[in-house]
Coordinates of N, CA, C and O in Angstrom, one line a residue:
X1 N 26.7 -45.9 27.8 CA 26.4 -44.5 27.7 C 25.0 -44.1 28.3 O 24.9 -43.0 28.6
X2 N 24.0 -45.0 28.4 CA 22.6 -44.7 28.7 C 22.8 -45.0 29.9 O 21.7 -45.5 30.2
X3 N 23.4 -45.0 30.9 CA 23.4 -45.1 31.9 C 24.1 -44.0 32.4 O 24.6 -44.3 33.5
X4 N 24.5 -42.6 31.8 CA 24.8 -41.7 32.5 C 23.9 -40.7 31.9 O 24.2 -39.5 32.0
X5 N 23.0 -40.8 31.4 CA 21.8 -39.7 30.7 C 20.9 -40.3 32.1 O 20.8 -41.3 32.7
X6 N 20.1 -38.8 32.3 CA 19.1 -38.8 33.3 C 18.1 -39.1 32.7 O 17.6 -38.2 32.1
X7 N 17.3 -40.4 32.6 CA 16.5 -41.2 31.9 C 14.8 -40.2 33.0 O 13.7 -39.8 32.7
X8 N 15.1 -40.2 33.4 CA 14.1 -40.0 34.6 C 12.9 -39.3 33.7 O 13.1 -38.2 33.2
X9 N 11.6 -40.1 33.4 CA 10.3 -39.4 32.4 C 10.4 -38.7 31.9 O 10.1 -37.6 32.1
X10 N 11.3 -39.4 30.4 CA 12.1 -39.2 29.3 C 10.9 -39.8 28.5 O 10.0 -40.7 28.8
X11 N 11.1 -39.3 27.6 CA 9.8 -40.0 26.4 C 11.4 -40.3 25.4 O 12.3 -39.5 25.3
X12 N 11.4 -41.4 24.8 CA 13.0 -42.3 24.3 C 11.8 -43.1 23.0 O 10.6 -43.4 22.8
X13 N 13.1 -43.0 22.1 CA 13.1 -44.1 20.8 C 14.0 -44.9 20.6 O 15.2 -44.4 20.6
X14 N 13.8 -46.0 20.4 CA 14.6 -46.7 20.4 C 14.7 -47.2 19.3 O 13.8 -48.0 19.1
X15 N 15.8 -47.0 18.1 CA 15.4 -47.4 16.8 C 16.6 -48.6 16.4 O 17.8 -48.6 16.4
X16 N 15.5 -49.9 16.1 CA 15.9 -50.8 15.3 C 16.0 -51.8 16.7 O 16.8 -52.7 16.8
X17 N 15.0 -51.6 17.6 CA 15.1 -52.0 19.1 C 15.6 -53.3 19.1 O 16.4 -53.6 20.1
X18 N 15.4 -54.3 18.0 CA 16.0 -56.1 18.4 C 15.7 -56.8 19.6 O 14.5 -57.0 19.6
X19 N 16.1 -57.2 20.6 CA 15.9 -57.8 21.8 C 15.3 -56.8 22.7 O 15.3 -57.2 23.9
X20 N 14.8 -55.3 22.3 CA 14.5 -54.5 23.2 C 15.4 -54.0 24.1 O 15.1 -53.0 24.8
X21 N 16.5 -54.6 24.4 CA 17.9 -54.8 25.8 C 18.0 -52.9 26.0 O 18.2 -52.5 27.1
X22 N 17.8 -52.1 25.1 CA 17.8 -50.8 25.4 C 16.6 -50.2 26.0 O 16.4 -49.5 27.0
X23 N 15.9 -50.6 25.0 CA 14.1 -49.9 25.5 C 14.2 -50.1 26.9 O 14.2 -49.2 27.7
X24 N 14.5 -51.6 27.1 CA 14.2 -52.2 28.8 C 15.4 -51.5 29.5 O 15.2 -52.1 30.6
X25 N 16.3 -50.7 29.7 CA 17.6 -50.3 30.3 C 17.0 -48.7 30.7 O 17.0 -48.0 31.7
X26 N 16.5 -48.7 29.2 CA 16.1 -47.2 29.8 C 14.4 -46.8 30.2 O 14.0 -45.7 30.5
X27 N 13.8 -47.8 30.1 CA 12.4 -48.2 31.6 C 13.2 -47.9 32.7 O 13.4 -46.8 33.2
X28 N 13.7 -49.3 33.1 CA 14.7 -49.4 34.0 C 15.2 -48.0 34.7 O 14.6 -47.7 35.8
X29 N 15.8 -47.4 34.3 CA 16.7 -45.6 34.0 C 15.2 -45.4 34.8 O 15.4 -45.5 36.0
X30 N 14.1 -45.2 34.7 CA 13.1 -44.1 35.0 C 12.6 -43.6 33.5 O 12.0 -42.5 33.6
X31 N 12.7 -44.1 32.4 CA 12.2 -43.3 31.5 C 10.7 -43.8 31.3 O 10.6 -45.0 31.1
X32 N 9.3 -42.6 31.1 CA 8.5 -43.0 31.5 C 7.5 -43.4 30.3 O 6.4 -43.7 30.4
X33 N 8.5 -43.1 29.0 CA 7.3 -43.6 27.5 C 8.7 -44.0 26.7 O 9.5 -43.1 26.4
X34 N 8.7 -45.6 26.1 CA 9.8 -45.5 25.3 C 9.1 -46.5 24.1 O 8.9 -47.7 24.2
X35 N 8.9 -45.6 22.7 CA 8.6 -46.1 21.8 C 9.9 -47.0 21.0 O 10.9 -46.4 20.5
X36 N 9.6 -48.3 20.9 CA 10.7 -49.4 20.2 C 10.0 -49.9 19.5 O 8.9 -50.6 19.6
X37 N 10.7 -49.5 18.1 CA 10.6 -49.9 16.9 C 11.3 -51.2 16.1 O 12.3 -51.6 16.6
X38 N 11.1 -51.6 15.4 CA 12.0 -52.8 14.9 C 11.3 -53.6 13.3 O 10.2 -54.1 13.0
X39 N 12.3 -53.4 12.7 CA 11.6 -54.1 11.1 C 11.1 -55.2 11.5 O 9.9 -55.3 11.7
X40 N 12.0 -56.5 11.9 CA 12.0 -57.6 11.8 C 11.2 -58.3 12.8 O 11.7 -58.4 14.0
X41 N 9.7 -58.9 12.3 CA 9.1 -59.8 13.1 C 8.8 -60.5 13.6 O 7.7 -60.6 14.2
X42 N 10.2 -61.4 13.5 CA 10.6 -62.3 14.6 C 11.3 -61.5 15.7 O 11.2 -61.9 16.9
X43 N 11.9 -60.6 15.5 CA 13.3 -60.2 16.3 C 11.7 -59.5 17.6 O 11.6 -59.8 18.8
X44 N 11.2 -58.9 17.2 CA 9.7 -58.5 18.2 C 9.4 -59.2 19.2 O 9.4 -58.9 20.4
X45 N 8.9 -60.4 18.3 CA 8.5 -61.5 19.4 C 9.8 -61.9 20.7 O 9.8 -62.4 21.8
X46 N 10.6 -61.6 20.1 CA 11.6 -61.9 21.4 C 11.4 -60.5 22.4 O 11.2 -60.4 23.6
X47 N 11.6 -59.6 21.4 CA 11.3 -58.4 22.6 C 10.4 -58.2 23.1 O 10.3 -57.4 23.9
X48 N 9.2 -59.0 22.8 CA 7.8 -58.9 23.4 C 8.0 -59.2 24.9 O 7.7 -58.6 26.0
X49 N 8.8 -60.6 24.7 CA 9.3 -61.8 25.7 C 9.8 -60.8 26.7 O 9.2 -60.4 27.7
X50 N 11.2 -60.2 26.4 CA 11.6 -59.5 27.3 C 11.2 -58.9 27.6 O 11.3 -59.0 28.8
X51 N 10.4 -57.8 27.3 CA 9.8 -56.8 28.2 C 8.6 -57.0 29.1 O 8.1 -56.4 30.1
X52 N 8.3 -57.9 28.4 CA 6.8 -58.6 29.6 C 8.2 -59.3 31.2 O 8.3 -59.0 32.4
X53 N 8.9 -60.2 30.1 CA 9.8 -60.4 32.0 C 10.8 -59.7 32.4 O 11.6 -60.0 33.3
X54 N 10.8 -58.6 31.8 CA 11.5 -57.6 32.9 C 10.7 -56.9 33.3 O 11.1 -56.0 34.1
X55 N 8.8 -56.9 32.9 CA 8.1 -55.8 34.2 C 8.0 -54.6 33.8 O 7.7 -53.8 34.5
X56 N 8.4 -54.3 32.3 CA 8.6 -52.8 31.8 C 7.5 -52.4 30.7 O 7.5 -51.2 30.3
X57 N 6.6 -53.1 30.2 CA 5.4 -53.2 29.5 C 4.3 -51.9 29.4 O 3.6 -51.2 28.5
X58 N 4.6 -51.9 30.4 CA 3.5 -50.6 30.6 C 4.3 -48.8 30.2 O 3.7 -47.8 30.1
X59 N 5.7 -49.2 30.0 CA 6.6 -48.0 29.5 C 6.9 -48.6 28.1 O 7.0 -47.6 27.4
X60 N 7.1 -49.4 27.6 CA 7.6 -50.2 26.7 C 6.5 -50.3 25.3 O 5.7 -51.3 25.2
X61 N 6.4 -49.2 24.5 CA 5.5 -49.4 23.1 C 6.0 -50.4 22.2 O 7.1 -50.0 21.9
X62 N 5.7 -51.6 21.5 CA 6.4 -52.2 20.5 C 5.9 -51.5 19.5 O 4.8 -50.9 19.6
X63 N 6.4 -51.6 18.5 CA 6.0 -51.0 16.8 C 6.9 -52.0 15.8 O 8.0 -52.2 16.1
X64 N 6.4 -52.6 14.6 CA 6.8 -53.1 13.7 C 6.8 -52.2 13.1 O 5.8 -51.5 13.1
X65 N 8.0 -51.7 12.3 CA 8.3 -50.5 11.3 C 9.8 -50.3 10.8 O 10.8 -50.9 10.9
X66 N 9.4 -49.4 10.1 CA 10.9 -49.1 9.8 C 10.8 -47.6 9.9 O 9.7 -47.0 9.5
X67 N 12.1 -46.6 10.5 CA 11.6 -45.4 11.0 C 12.8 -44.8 10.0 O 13.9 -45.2 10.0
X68 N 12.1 -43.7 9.2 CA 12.5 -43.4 8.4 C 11.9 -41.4 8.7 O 11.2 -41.0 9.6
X69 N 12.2 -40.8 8.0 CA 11.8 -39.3 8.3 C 10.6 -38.6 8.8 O 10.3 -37.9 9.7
X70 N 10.0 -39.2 7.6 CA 8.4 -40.1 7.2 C 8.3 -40.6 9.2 O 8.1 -39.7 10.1
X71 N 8.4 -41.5 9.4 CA 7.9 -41.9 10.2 C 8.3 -40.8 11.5 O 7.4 -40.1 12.0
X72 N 9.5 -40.8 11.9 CA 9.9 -39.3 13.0 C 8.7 -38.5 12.9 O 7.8 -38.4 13.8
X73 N 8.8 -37.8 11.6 CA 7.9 -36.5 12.0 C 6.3 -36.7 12.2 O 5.5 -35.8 12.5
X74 N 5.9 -38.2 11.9 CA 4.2 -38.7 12.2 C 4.3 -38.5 13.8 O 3.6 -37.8 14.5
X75 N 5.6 -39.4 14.3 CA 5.8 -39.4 16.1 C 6.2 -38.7 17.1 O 6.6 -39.0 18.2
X76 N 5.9 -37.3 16.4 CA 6.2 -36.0 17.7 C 7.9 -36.2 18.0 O 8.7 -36.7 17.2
X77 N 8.3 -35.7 19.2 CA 9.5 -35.6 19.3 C 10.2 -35.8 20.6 O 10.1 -34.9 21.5
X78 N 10.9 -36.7 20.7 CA 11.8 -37.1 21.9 C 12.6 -36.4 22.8 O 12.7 -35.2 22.4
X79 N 13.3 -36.7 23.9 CA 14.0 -36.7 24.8 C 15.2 -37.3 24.4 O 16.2 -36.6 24.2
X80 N 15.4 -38.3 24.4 CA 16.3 -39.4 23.8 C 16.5 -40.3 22.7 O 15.4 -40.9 22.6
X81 N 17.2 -40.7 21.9 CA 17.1 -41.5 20.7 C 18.4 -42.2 21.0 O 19.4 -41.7 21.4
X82 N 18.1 -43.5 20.5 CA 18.4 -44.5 20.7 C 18.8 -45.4 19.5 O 17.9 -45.9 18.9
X83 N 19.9 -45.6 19.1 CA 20.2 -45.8 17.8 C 21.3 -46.9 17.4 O 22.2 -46.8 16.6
X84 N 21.0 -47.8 18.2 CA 22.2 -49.1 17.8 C 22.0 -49.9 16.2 O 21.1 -50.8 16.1
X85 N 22.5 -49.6 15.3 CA 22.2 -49.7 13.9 C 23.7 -49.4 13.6 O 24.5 -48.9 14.3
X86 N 23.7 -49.9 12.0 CA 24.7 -49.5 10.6 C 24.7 -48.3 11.2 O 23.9 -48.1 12.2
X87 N 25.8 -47.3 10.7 CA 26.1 -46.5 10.3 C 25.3 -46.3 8.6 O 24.5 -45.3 8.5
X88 N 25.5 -46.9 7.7 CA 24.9 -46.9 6.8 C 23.3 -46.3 6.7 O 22.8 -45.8 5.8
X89 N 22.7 -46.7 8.1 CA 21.4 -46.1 8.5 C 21.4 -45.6 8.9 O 20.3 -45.0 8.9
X90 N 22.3 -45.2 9.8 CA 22.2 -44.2 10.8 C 22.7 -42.5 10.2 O 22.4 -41.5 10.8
X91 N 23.3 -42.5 9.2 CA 24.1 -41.3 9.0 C 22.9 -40.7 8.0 O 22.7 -39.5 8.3
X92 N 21.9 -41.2 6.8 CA 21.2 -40.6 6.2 C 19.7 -40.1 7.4 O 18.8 -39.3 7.1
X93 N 19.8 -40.5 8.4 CA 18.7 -40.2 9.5 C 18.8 -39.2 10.3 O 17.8 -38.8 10.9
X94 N 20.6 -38.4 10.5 CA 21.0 -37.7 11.0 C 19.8 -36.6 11.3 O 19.1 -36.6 12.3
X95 N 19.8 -35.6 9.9 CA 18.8 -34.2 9.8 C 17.3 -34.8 10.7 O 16.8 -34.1 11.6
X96 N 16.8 -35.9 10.4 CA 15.4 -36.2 11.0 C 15.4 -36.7 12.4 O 14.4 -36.8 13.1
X97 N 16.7 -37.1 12.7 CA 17.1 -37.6 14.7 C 16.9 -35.9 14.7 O 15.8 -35.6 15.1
X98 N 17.9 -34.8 14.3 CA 18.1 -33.4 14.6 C 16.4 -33.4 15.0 O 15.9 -33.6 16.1
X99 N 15.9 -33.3 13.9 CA 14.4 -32.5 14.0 C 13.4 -33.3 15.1 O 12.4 -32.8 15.7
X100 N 14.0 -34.9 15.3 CA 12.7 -35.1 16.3 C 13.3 -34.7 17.9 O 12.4 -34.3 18.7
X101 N 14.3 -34.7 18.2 CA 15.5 -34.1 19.9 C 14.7 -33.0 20.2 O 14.8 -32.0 19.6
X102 N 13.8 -33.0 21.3 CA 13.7 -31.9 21.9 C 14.7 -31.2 22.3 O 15.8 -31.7 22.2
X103 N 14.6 -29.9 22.7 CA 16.2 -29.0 23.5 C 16.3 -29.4 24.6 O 15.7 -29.4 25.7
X104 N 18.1 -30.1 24.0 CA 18.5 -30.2 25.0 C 18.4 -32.0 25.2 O 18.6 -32.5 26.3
X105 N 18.3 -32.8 24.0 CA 17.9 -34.3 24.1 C 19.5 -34.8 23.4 O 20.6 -34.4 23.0
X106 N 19.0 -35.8 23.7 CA 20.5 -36.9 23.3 C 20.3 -37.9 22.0 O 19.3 -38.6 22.0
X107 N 20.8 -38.1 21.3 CA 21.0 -39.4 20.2 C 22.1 -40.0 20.8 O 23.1 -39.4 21.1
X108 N 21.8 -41.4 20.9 CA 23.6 -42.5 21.7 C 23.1 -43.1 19.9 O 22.0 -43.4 19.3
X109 N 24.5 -43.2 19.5 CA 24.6 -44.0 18.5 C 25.5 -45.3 18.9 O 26.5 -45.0 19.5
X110 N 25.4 -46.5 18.8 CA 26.2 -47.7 18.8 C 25.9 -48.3 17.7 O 25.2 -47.9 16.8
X111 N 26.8 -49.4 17.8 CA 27.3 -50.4 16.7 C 27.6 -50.0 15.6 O 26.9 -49.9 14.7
X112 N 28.8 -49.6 15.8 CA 29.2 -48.5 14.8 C 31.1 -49.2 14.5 O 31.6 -49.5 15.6
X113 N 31.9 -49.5 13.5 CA 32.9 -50.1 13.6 C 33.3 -48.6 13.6 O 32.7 -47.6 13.2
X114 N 34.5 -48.9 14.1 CA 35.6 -47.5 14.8 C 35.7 -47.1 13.3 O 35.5 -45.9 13.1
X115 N 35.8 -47.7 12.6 CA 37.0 -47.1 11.3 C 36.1 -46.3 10.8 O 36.5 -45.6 10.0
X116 N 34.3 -46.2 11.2 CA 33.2 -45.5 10.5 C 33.1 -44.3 11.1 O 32.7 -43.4 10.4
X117 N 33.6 -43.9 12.6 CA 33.3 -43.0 13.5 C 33.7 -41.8 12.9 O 33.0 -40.9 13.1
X118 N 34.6 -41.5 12.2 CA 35.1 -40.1 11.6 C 34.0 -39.7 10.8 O 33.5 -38.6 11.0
X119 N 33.6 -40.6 9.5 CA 32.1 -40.1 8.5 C 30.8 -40.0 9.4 O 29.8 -39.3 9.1
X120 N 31.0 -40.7 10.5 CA 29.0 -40.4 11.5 C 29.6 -38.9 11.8 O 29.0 -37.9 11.5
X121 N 30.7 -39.0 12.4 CA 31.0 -37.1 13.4 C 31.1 -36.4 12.5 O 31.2 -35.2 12.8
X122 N 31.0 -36.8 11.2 CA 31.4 -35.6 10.4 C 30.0 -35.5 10.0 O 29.5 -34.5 10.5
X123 N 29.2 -36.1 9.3 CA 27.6 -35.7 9.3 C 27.2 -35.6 10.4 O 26.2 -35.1 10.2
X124 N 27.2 -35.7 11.4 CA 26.4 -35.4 12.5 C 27.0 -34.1 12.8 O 26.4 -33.6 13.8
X125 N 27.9 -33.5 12.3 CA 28.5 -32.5 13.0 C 27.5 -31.2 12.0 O 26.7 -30.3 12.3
X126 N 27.9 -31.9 10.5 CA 27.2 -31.0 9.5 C 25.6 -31.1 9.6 O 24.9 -30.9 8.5
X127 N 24.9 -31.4 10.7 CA 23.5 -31.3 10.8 C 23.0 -30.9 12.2 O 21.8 -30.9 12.6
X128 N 24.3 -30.6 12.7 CA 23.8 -29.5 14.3 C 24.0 -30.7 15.5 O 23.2 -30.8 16.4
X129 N 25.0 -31.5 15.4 CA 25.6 -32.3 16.7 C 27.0 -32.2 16.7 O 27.7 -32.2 15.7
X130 N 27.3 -31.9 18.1 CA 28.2 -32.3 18.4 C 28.5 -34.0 19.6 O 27.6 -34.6 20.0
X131 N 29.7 -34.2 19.7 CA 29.9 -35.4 20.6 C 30.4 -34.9 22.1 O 31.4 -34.3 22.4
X132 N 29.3 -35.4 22.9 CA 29.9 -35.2 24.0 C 30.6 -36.4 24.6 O 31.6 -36.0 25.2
X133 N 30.5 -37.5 24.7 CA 31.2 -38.6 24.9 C 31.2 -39.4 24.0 O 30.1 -39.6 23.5
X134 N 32.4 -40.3 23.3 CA 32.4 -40.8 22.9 C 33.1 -42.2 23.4 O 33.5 -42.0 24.5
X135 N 33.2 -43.4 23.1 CA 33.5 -44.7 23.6 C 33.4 -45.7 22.5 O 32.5 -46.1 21.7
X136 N 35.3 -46.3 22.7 CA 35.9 -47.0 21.7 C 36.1 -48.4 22.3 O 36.9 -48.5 23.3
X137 N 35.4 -49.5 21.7 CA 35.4 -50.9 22.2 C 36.0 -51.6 22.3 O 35.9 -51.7 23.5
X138 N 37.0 -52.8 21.8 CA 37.3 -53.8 20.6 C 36.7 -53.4 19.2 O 35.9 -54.2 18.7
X139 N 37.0 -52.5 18.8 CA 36.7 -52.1 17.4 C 35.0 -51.6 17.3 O 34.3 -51.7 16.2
X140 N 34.5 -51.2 18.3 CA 33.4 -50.5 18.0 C 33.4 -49.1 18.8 O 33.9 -48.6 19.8
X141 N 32.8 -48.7 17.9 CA 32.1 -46.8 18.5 C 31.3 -46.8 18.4 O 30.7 -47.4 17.5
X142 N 30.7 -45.5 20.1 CA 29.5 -45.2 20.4 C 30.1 -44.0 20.7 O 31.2 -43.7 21.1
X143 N 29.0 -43.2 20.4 CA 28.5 -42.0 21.4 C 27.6 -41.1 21.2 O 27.0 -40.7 20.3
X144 N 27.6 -40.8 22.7 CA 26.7 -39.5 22.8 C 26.2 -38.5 22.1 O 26.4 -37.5 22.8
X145 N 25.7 -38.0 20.9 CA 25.7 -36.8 20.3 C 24.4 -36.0 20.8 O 23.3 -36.4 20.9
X146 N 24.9 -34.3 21.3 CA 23.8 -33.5 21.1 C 23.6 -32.2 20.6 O 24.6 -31.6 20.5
X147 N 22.0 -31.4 20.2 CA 22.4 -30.8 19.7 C 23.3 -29.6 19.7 O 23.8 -29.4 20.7
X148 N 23.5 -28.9 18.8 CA 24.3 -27.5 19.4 C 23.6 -26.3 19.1 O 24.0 -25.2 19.4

């Protein structure tokens, strides 16, 4: 799905980054500030790795954290959000992805098991998203949500 959003000097978050493989996709894309967050720090040090060799460092913020409402509203507000996580984390985050989306911005949700996708669309719907694209895996869901 991030490869049909106009990444082009997009200020992007990437939450719960892991190997960075998003942060670095959407450098890649043209996006020209993408803050990647991530609890775990070991999982860092690998994305450190990747983003120094894919050349993307200089668009590429790392942050050890956990991004929570609290944290959104300290970091101003995006273009894009980026959200490959639980559902379990992702659905209480809803209202505070709402509040950080500039007009007219995107949340992609992934890693999401299908059988979850009805409870994310249904809070995301009850907090001002709708789905514009959605995409069903081998038993996983992603999609597009923006606001309305």
């Amino acid at each position: 799905l991030l490869q049909q959003l106009d990444c082009r000097g997009a200020r992007v978050l990437d939450v719960g980054t892991g190997s960075a493989i998003l942060a670095i996709a959407a450098a890649l894309l043209g996006a020209s500030e993408i803050d990647a967050v991530e609890s775990d720090a070991d999982a860092l040090i690998n994305a450190r790795d990747n983003v120094e060799r894919h050349g993307v460092a200089a668009q590429v913020r790392l942050e050890q954290s956990l991004v929570d409402g609290a944290w959104l509203a300290a970091h101003g507000s995006f273009d894009i959000i980026l959200a490959n996580i639980l559902s379990s984390v992702i659905r209480p985050l809803l209202p505070a992805f709402r509040a950080a989306l500039r007009p007219g911005g995107a949340l992609l949700v992934s890693g999401i098991l299908e059988q979850e996708s009805r409870d994310v669309l249904a809070d995301a719907a009850a907090t001002g998203f709708r789905a514009r694209i959605e995409d069903r895996e081998d038993g996983w869901w992603s999609a597009w949500l923006e606001p309305v």
